[in-house]
Tab-separated table of N, CA and C in Angstrom:
chain	number	residue	atom	x	y	z
P	27	MET	N	-3.146	13.747	1.582
P	27	MET	CA	-4.162	12.539	2.130
P	27	MET	C	-4.288	12.626	3.630
P	28	SER	N	-5.543	12.179	4.192
P	28	SER	CA	-5.708	12.253	5.606
P	28	SER	C	-5.495	10.720	5.682
P	29	ASP	N	-5.541	10.383	7.279
P	29	ASP	CA	-5.266	9.197	7.843
P	29	ASP	C	-6.525	8.003	7.340
P	30	PRO	N	-7.806	8.665	7.554
P	30	PRO	CA	-8.836	7.997	6.852
P	30	PRO	C	-8.888	7.583	5.507
P	31	ASP	N	-8.205	8.427	4.936
P	31	ASP	CA	-8.263	8.140	3.508
P	31	ASP	C	-7.163	7.072	3.008
P	32	ILE	N	-5.943	7.173	3.805
P	32	ILE	CA	-5.196	6.086	3.704
P	32	ILE	C	-5.786	4.774	4.374
P	33	HIS	N	-6.269	4.862	5.245
P	33	HIS	CA	-6.758	3.304	5.619
P	33	HIS	C	-7.745	3.047	4.493
P	34	THR	N	-8.477	4.128	4.061
P	34	THR	CA	-9.585	3.411	2.961
P	34	THR	C	-8.732	2.922	1.775
P	35	ARG	N	-7.456	3.429	1.291
P	35	ARG	CA	-6.767	3.288	0.285
P	35	ARG	C	-5.973	1.775	0.662
P	36	ILE	N	-5.730	1.597	1.801
P	36	ILE	CA	-5.366	0.274	2.282
P	36	ILE	C	-6.414	-0.795	2.015
P	37	LYS	N	-7.510	-0.612	2.476
P	37	LYS	CA	-8.627	-1.513	2.308
P	37	LYS	C	-8.840	-1.840	0.846
P	38	ASP	N	-9.066	-0.896	-0.073
P	38	ASP	CA	-9.231	-1.087	-1.339
P	38	ASP	C	-8.297	-2.025	-1.763
P	39	LEU	N	-6.824	-1.954	-1.472
P	39	LEU	CA	-5.752	-2.523	-2.036
P	39	LEU	C	-5.853	-4.219	-1.369
P	40	VAL	N	-6.238	-4.279	-0.192
P	40	VAL	CA	-6.447	-5.669	0.103
P	40	VAL	C	-7.794	-6.270	-0.244
P	41	ASP	N	-8.621	-5.410	-0.782
P	41	ASP	CA	-9.746	-6.235	-1.455
P	41	ASP	C	-9.273	-6.674	-3.154
P	42	ALA	N	-8.375	-5.983	-3.595
P	42	ALA	CA	-8.105	-5.968	-4.874
P	42	ALA	C	-7.138	-7.349	-4.765
P	43	GLU	N	-6.437	-7.603	-3.882
P	43	GLU	CA	-5.355	-8.802	-3.535
P	43	GLU	C	-6.562	-9.920	-3.592
P	44	HIS	N	-7.541	-9.681	-2.766
P	44	HIS	CA	-8.578	-10.665	-2.521
P	44	HIS	C	-9.076	-11.180	-4.045
P	45	GLN	N	-9.480	-10.187	-4.703
P	45	GLN	CA	-9.914	-10.284	-5.844
P	45	GLN	C	-9.419	-11.087	-6.888
P	46	LEU	N	-8.080	-10.708	-6.856
P	46	LEU	CA	-6.762	-11.404	-7.878
P	46	LEU	C	-6.950	-12.800	-7.429
P	47	ARG	N	-6.772	-13.154	-6.218
P	47	ARG	CA	-6.579	-14.830	-5.835
P	47	ARG	C	-7.861	-15.397	-6.083
P	48	SER	N	-9.180	-14.842	-6.151
P	48	SER	CA	-10.303	-15.131	-6.492
P	48	SER	C	-10.326	-15.590	-7.923
P	49	GLN	N	-9.765	-14.656	-8.707
P	49	GLN	CA	-9.777	-14.911	-10.334
P	49	GLN	C	-8.867	-15.966	-10.754
P	50	LEU	N	-7.909	-15.846	-10.058
P	50	LEU	CA	-6.868	-16.936	-10.222
P	50	LEU	C	-7.224	-18.182	-9.960
P	51	GLY	N	-8.058	-18.231	-8.968
P	51	GLY	CA	-9.162	-19.478	-8.714
P	51	GLY	C	-9.857	-20.254	-9.749
P	52	LYS	N	-10.466	-19.369	-10.371
P	52	LYS	CA	-11.453	-19.532	-11.299
P	52	LYS	C	-10.969	-19.567	-12.510
P	53	GLY	N	-9.603	-19.312	-12.757
P	53	GLY	CA	-9.057	-19.361	-13.927
P	53	GLY	C	-9.379	-18.363	-14.931
P	54	GLU	N	-9.654	-16.988	-14.352
P	54	GLU	CA	-10.096	-15.923	-15.220
P	54	GLU	C	-8.710	-15.219	-15.534
P	55	ILE	N	-7.539	-15.245	-14.736
P	55	ILE	CA	-6.018	-14.781	-15.027
P	55	ILE	C	-5.113	-15.663	-14.877
P	56	SER	N	-4.101	-15.589	-15.319
P	56	SER	CA	-3.014	-16.577	-15.363
P	56	SER	C	-2.534	-16.262	-14.090
P	57	ALA	N	-1.423	-17.305	-13.713
P	57	ALA	CA	-0.666	-17.169	-12.489
P	57	ALA	C	0.348	-15.912	-12.283
P	58	ALA	N	1.026	-15.898	-13.474
P	58	ALA	CA	1.853	-14.642	-13.810
P	58	ALA	C	1.241	-13.408	-13.874
P	59	ASP	N	0.186	-13.366	-14.643
P	59	ASP	CA	-0.627	-12.162	-14.393
P	59	ASP	C	-1.249	-11.620	-12.831
P	60	GLU	N	-1.223	-12.775	-12.273
P	60	GLU	CA	-1.690	-12.510	-10.633
P	60	GLU	C	-0.612	-12.262	-9.847
P	61	GLN	N	0.687	-12.756	-9.990
P	61	GLN	CA	1.903	-12.480	-9.394
P	61	GLN	C	2.153	-10.961	-9.697
P	62	ARG	N	2.610	-10.656	-11.087
P	62	ARG	CA	2.733	-9.122	-11.370
P	62	ARG	C	1.526	-8.039	-10.999
P	63	LYS	N	0.244	-8.370	-10.626
P	63	LYS	CA	-0.562	-7.478	-10.246
P	63	LYS	C	-0.341	-7.424	-8.787
P	64	LEU	N	-0.018	-8.587	-8.056
P	64	LEU	CA	-0.024	-8.554	-6.627
P	64	LEU	C	1.266	-7.887	-6.120
P	65	ALA	N	2.245	-8.189	-7.116
P	65	ALA	CA	3.633	-7.244	-6.692
P	65	ALA	C	3.325	-5.923	-6.603
P	66	ASP	N	2.588	-5.299	-7.572
P	66	ASP	CA	2.368	-3.921	-7.686
P	66	ASP	C	1.470	-3.471	-6.282
P	67	ILE	N	0.606	-4.116	-6.020
P	67	ILE	CA	-0.422	-3.912	-5.051
P	67	ILE	C	0.413	-4.171	-3.600
P	68	GLU	N	1.616	-4.973	-3.675
P	68	GLU	CA	2.067	-4.934	-2.370
P	68	GLU	C	3.118	-3.563	-2.221
P	69	ARG	N	3.568	-3.261	-3.349
P	69	ARG	CA	4.545	-2.055	-3.165
P	69	ARG	C	3.745	-0.824	-3.140
P	70	GLN	N	2.426	-0.854	-3.492
P	70	GLN	CA	1.338	0.443	-3.320
P	70	GLN	C	1.090	0.385	-1.675
P	71	LEU	N	1.142	-0.935	-1.222
P	71	LEU	CA	0.403	-0.884	0.399
P	71	LEU	C	1.898	-0.565	1.040
P	72	ASP	N	2.944	-0.849	0.740
P	72	ASP	CA	3.871	-0.282	1.396
P	72	ASP	C	4.204	1.313	1.619
P	73	GLN	N	3.873	1.734	0.310
P	73	GLN	CA	3.894	3.009	0.377
P	73	GLN	C	2.844	3.844	1.289
P	74	CYS	N	1.635	3.282	1.472
P	74	CYS	CA	0.838	3.477	2.271
P	74	CYS	C	1.017	3.496	3.783
P	75	TRP	N	1.556	2.300	4.347
P	75	TRP	CA	1.933	2.069	5.454
P	75	TRP	C	3.094	2.942	5.808
P	76	ASP	N	4.067	3.251	4.990
P	76	ASP	CA	5.061	4.285	4.912
P	76	ASP	C	4.390	5.653	5.364
P	77	LEU	N	3.740	5.934	4.437
P	77	LEU	CA	2.965	7.249	4.845
P	77	LEU	C	2.372	7.393	6.069
P	78	LEU	N	1.726	6.651	6.695
P	78	LEU	CA	1.057	6.339	7.764
P	78	LEU	C	2.228	6.440	8.896
P	79	ARG	N	3.365	6.003	8.947
P	79	ARG	CA	4.408	6.018	9.754
P	79	ARG	C	4.937	7.413	9.681
P	80	GLN	N	4.945	8.064	8.671
P	80	GLN	CA	5.737	9.247	8.551
P	80	GLN	C	4.688	10.434	9.119
P	81	ARG	N	3.258	10.171	8.901
P	81	ARG	CA	2.254	11.026	9.462
P	81	ARG	C	2.536	11.212	10.834
P	82	ASP	N	2.420	9.677	11.624
P	82	ASP	CA	2.452	9.432	13.120
P	82	ASP	C	3.818	10.067	13.599
P	83	ALA	N	4.996	9.951	13.175
P	83	ALA	CA	6.143	10.277	13.334
P	83	ALA	C	6.144	11.815	13.517
P	84	LYS	N	5.331	12.813	12.384
P	84	LYS	CA	5.470	13.909	12.226
P	84	LYS	C	4.568	14.576	13.524
P	85	ARG	N	3.465	13.783	13.957
P	85	ARG	CA	2.545	14.439	14.989
P	85	ARG	C	3.431	14.140	16.405
P	86	GLU	N	4.164	12.926	16.420
P	86	GLU	CA	5.045	12.719	17.528
P	86	GLU	C	6.250	14.017	17.807
P	87	PHE	N	6.529	14.595	16.948
P	87	PHE	CA	7.660	15.659	16.925
P	87	PHE	C	6.877	16.939	16.820
P	88	GLY	N	5.487	16.985	16.704
P	88	GLY	CA	5.075	18.281	16.867
P	88	GLY	C	5.112	19.070	15.596
P	89	GLU	N	5.215	18.254	14.348
P	89	GLU	CA	4.916	18.569	13.107
P	89	GLU	C	3.790	18.455	12.464
P	90	PRO	N	3.250	19.304	11.495
P	90	PRO	CA	2.181	19.078	10.969
P	90	PRO	C	2.058	17.513	9.965
P	91	ALA	N	1.152	16.705	10.303
P	91	ALA	CA	1.224	15.079	9.396
P	91	ALA	C	0.976	15.539	7.897
P	92	SER	N	0.485	16.723	7.805
P	92	SER	CA	0.391	17.069	5.999
P	92	SER	C	1.433	16.838	5.361
P	93	GLU	N	2.376	17.455	6.102
P	93	GLU	CA	3.967	17.645	5.407
P	93	GLU	C	4.125	16.115	4.742
P	94	ALA	N	3.728	15.127	5.299
P	94	ALA	CA	4.481	13.686	5.130
P	94	ALA	C	4.128	13.884	3.495
P	95	GLU	N	4.967	12.971	2.713
P	95	GLU	CA	5.062	13.029	1.240
P	95	GLU	C	4.723	11.220	1.258
P	96	VAL	N	4.105	11.078	0.293
P	96	VAL	CA	4.368	9.593	-0.456
P	96	VAL	C	5.866	9.133	-1.082
P	97	ARG	N	6.564	8.128	-0.289
P	97	ARG	CA	8.099	8.037	-1.161
P	97	ARG	C	7.979	7.240	-2.279
P	98	PRO	N	8.863	7.080	-2.987
P	98	PRO	CA	9.022	6.607	-4.455
P	98	PRO	C	8.658	4.820	-3.804
P	99	GLN	N	8.043	3.995	-4.866
P	99	GLN	CA	8.352	2.390	-4.593
P	99	GLN	C	9.803	1.899	-4.081
P	100	SER	N	10.466	2.436	-5.172
P	100	SER	CA	11.952	1.812	-4.891
P	100	SER	C	12.600	2.309	-3.566
P	101	VAL	N	11.942	3.161	-2.767
P	101	VAL	CA	12.705	3.424	-1.415
P	101	VAL	C	11.889	2.778	-0.408
P	102	VAL	N	10.343	2.549	-0.694
P	102	VAL	CA	10.086	1.989	0.417
P	102	VAL	C	9.979	0.327	0.498
P	103	GLU	N	10.225	-0.134	-0.615
P	103	GLU	CA	10.165	-1.533	-0.609
P	103	GLU	C	11.396	-2.255	-0.507
P	104	ASN	N	12.323	-1.478	0.010
P	104	ASN	CA	13.534	-2.096	0.428
P	104	ASN	C	13.514	-1.890	2.108
P	105	TYR	N	12.652	-1.365	3.001
P	105	TYR	CA	12.401	-1.447	4.080
P	105	TYR	C	12.115	-2.567	4.887
P	106	GLU	N	12.702	-3.016	5.925
P	106	GLU	CA	12.382	-3.884	6.809
P	106	GLU	C	11.058	-3.836	7.540
P	107	SER	N	10.339	-4.868	7.607
P	107	SER	CA	9.351	-4.505	8.647
P	107	SER	C	9.325	-4.634	10.166
């Protein structure tokens, strides 16, 4: 996945967050459903940002950015910002 692809995915996930909040405000989904779906989106966002950081680090040290891999959610969700 290229950097522009990752940025597009991030934008799509942020749009999905906004849509969920709107649906909750309109009573189209329950608060529990919104929270469950938001938590999943946040984990996916963490993975995207982690992948971008990996790609940047590889470039910085002269390695191919394409060698960066998506890490499991269980790994990236425990990182501190």
